[in-house]
Amino acid sequence: MAILTLREDPRLSLPRLNKRPSMRPIIGITTHAPNDQIVQDALYDRHYTSPALYVDAVRRAGGVPVLLPPDAADVTEWLDLAEGFVISGGTDIAPTLYDGDPDHPSLFPPSPKRDQAELDLTRALIEQRRKPALFVCRGMQMMNVALGGTLHEDIKGAIGQDIHRGTDGLWTQQEVQVDESSNLYRVMQAQTPAPYSGHHQGIKDVAEGLTVAATAADGIVEALEVTDHPYLIGVQWHPEMSAETEPSQQRLFDGLVAVASQSEVTS
């Protein structure tokens, strides 16, 4: 009896990735690694996790969210899979990546595999300049570190105050001042939004090739963007927290998906 193969029997053929039935763009969302210690001090043992709010915001924008586990051996596979990316928030970046103090008492435990994967992904996105990405909180910090910038290990220790977290160390709503000449302003259509923040670290030295697009009242950088690119934008706050009810924050995801829907992006 003849043995049918996938090639011989069209009923069993798998669809090609470049001929998806739906033309909605795939948006890759980076996740926590197993055992990452996040700000709530919970251990996620043997789970790759992402807040559902990222997924919800991408879906509302018309994208197809796909979670990206951060221990990938080669992020080239991610670049081949997705048309756009959300580099999400999470634990502190290892200070050794930006010549910081690895013994600083305020540091949360780093995630080495996630650091390496997101470092590789961020550099590839910026160097190739073909696909859009939204960098959120830790993601924006990685954007800066990947290009040679530095971070404050702890904002309060560096400048003597901290308006970026609530009194419980978690969320607060904090106004930011957006540069009207920035790509971020064009996307959000808001100059002084008050989104949710919950970070204790911040940008110290801005890397070459990045432009400051927003600041906080205390002078801390709140947004960065790659110069002359349609959508490589980083925000220090968490737009996913209020995107469902706040149009300016949902527009960050809408803009990402809109650019990802185009063919290849060039600078």
C-alpha positions as a printed Julia matrix, in Angstrom:
267×3 Matrix{Float64}:
   0.0    0.0    0.0
   1.34   3.4   -0.94
   2.32   5.77   1.85
   1.09   9.33   1.36
   3.3   12.23   2.38
   2.29  15.8    3.19
   3.57  16.85  -0.2
   1.5   14.22  -2.02
  -1.82  14.64  -0.17
  -3.11  18.26  -0.31
  -5.59  17.5    2.48
  -2.65  17.14   4.86
  -0.57  20.04   3.58
   0.37  22.69   6.11
  -0.18  26.37   5.2
   2.88  28.4    4.36
   3.71  31.11   6.84
   3.81  33.75   4.11
   0.3   32.85   2.95
  -1.75  33.16   6.12
  -5.53  33.19   5.62
  -5.7   36.32   7.78
  -3.57  39.24   6.7
  -3.73  40.85  10.12
  -0.14  41.42  11.3
   1.43  39.18  13.9
   2.72  41.19  16.87
   5.3   39.43  19.03
   5.13  40.25  22.76
   8.11  39.42  24.96
   7.38  37.61  28.22
   8.79  37.02  31.67
  11.11  34.05  31.91
  10.45  31.22  34.36
  11.49  32.27  37.89
  11.66  35.97  37.04
  11.01  37.99  40.18
   8.64  40.76  39.21
   7.74  43.88  41.14
   4.97  42.14  43.12
   7.7   39.82  44.51
   6.02  36.7   43.09
   7.96  33.81  41.57
   6.58  32.44  38.33
   8.08  28.96  38.45
   8.11  27.2   35.08
   5.72  29.62  33.41
   6.29  32.08  30.59
   4.0   34.94  31.55
   2.72  38.21  30.14
   0.05  40.57  31.43
  -3.16  40.0   29.47
  -3.5   43.76  28.99
  -0.78  43.71  26.3
  -2.67  41.02  24.42
  -5.95  42.91  24.78
  -4.46  46.16  23.44
  -2.89  44.45  20.43
  -6.18  42.71  19.62
  -8.14  45.96  19.84
  -5.64  47.45  17.4
  -6.29  44.64  14.93
  -3.1   42.66  15.44
  -2.58  38.98  16.2
  -0.63  38.72  19.49
   1.97  35.97  19.85
   3.95  35.5   23.08
   7.72  35.16  22.71
   9.48  33.06  25.41
  12.73  34.85  26.27
  15.16  31.94  26.18
  15.28  31.79  22.39
  18.59  30.61  20.99
  18.25  32.84  17.94
  15.89  35.83  17.75
  16.13  35.71  13.95
  13.19  33.3   14.17
  11.16  36.02  15.9
  12.03  38.53  13.2
  10.89  36.07  10.55
   7.64  35.33  12.4
   6.27  38.73  13.4
   5.54  41.97  11.58
   5.85  44.06  14.76
   6.9   43.76  18.39
   6.06  44.84  21.93
   9.12  44.64  24.18
   7.3   44.53  27.48
   7.96  45.56  31.06
   9.55  43.38  33.71
  12.42  43.0   36.13
  15.59  45.12  36.23
  18.19  44.83  33.48
  21.53  43.45  34.67
  23.75  46.47  35.53
  26.73  44.75  33.91
  25.12  45.56  30.54
  25.42  49.31  31.12
  28.48  49.55  33.39
  26.25  49.96  36.46
  26.57  48.72  40.02
  25.62  45.02  40.27
  25.59  45.29  44.08
  23.16  48.2   44.29
  20.77  47.43  47.18
  17.63  48.51  45.29
  18.02  46.1   42.37
  15.5   43.39  41.59
  17.07  40.08  40.49
  17.95  40.23  36.78
  16.84  37.73  34.15
  19.97  36.8   32.16
  18.23  34.85  29.38
  15.62  37.54  28.91
  18.29  40.24  28.94
  20.24  38.52  26.18
  17.23  37.74  23.99
  15.81  41.26  24.21
  19.24  42.82  23.75
  19.69  40.82  20.53
  16.14  41.57  19.35
  16.41  45.3   20.07
  19.73  45.65  18.29
  18.41  43.76  15.28
  15.27  45.9   15.09
  17.25  49.13  15.26
  20.05  48.04  12.94
  17.8   46.5   10.28
  15.14  49.24  10.61
  12.58  47.09   8.79
   9.93  46.39  11.43
   8.15  48.52  14.04
   8.28  48.04  17.8
   6.86  49.54  20.97
   9.25  49.36  23.92
   7.48  49.54  27.31
   9.14  50.46  30.64
  11.96  47.91  30.95
  11.71  47.68  27.16
  12.57  51.36  26.77
  15.48  50.92  29.15
  16.71  48.0   27.04
  16.37  50.21  23.96
  18.78  52.68  25.57
  21.18  50.04  26.92
  21.33  48.22  23.58
  22.76  51.35  21.93
  25.25  52.11  24.71
  23.18  54.28  27.07
  23.08  53.96  30.86
  20.47  53.76  33.62
  19.92  55.05  37.12
  19.87  51.89  39.25
  17.32  53.65  41.47
  15.69  57.01  40.76
  15.16  58.04  44.37
  18.77  57.3   45.23
  19.95  59.25  42.19
  17.81  62.41  42.4
  16.36  62.3   45.92
  12.7   61.76  45.04
  10.48  59.25  43.28
   7.23  60.32  41.63
   7.11  57.26  39.4
   5.57  54.78  41.86
   2.77  54.78  44.37
   3.42  54.81  48.12
   3.02  51.02  48.06
   5.82  50.73  45.48
   3.38  49.9   42.69
   1.24  51.98  40.36
   0.69  55.7   40.16
  -0.71  57.99  37.47
   1.88  60.56  36.53
   1.72  63.37  33.98
   4.37  63.45  31.26
   5.3   66.26  28.89
   5.47  65.11  25.26
   7.59  66.97  22.7
   5.2   68.27  20.04
   7.8   67.73  17.32
   8.15  64.02  18.17
   6.82  60.98  16.4
   5.31  59.99  19.76
   3.15  63.11  19.78
   2.0   62.42  16.24
   0.95  58.92  17.29
  -0.66  59.68  20.68
  -2.15  63.05  19.77
  -1.65  64.14  23.38
   0.87  66.53  24.9
   0.33  65.99  28.64
  -1.16  62.55  29.24
  -1.15  61.04  32.74
  -0.54  57.32  32.17
   0.26  54.62  34.7
   3.84  54.26  35.94
   5.45  51.8   38.33
   9.22  51.94  37.79
  12.13  52.68  40.13
  14.82  52.89  37.44
  15.24  55.43  34.67
  17.41  56.68  31.83
  20.68  58.28  32.91
  22.72  58.85  29.73
  20.73  58.75  26.48
  22.34  56.59  23.8
  23.45  58.04  20.49
  20.8   57.51  17.84
  17.89  58.03  20.23
  15.83  61.19  20.71
  14.03  62.16  23.92
  10.31  62.42  23.14
   8.87  63.02  26.63
   9.97  63.89  30.16
   8.5   63.88  33.66
   8.27  66.83  36.06
  11.46  65.69  37.8
  13.4   65.61  34.52
  13.44  61.83  34.13
  13.18  60.71  30.5
   9.73  59.26  29.83
   9.97  58.41  26.13
  12.63  57.73  23.51
  12.42  57.14  19.79
  14.82  56.14  17.05
  15.51  59.14  14.87
  13.93  59.06  11.39
  12.1   55.75  11.86
   8.3   55.51  11.53
   7.83  53.34  14.62
  10.62  52.45  17.02
   9.17  54.13  20.11
   9.9   53.58  23.79
   7.78  54.77  26.72
   8.79  54.52  30.36
   5.18  54.2   31.49
   2.69  51.34  30.94
   0.2   52.24  28.18
  -1.47  48.84  28.37
  -2.78  49.68  31.86
  -5.23  52.32  30.6
  -5.42  51.63  26.85
  -8.97  50.3   27.05
 -10.34  53.61  28.35
  -7.68  56.17  27.35
  -7.47  56.79  23.56
  -3.97  58.28  23.65
  -2.61  55.06  25.16
  -4.48  52.73  22.81
  -3.13  54.75  19.89
   0.36  53.5   20.75
  -0.81  49.98  19.92
  -2.97  51.15  17.01
   0.03  52.9   15.48
   2.25  49.86  15.93
  -0.24  47.58  14.19
  -0.87  50.11  11.42
   2.82  50.32  10.54
   3.22  46.54  10.9
   0.38  46.1    8.4
   2.51  47.7    5.71
   5.05  45.61   3.84
   8.62  46.29   4.94
   9.44  49.49   6.78
  12.38  51.54   5.63
  13.91  54.56   7.27
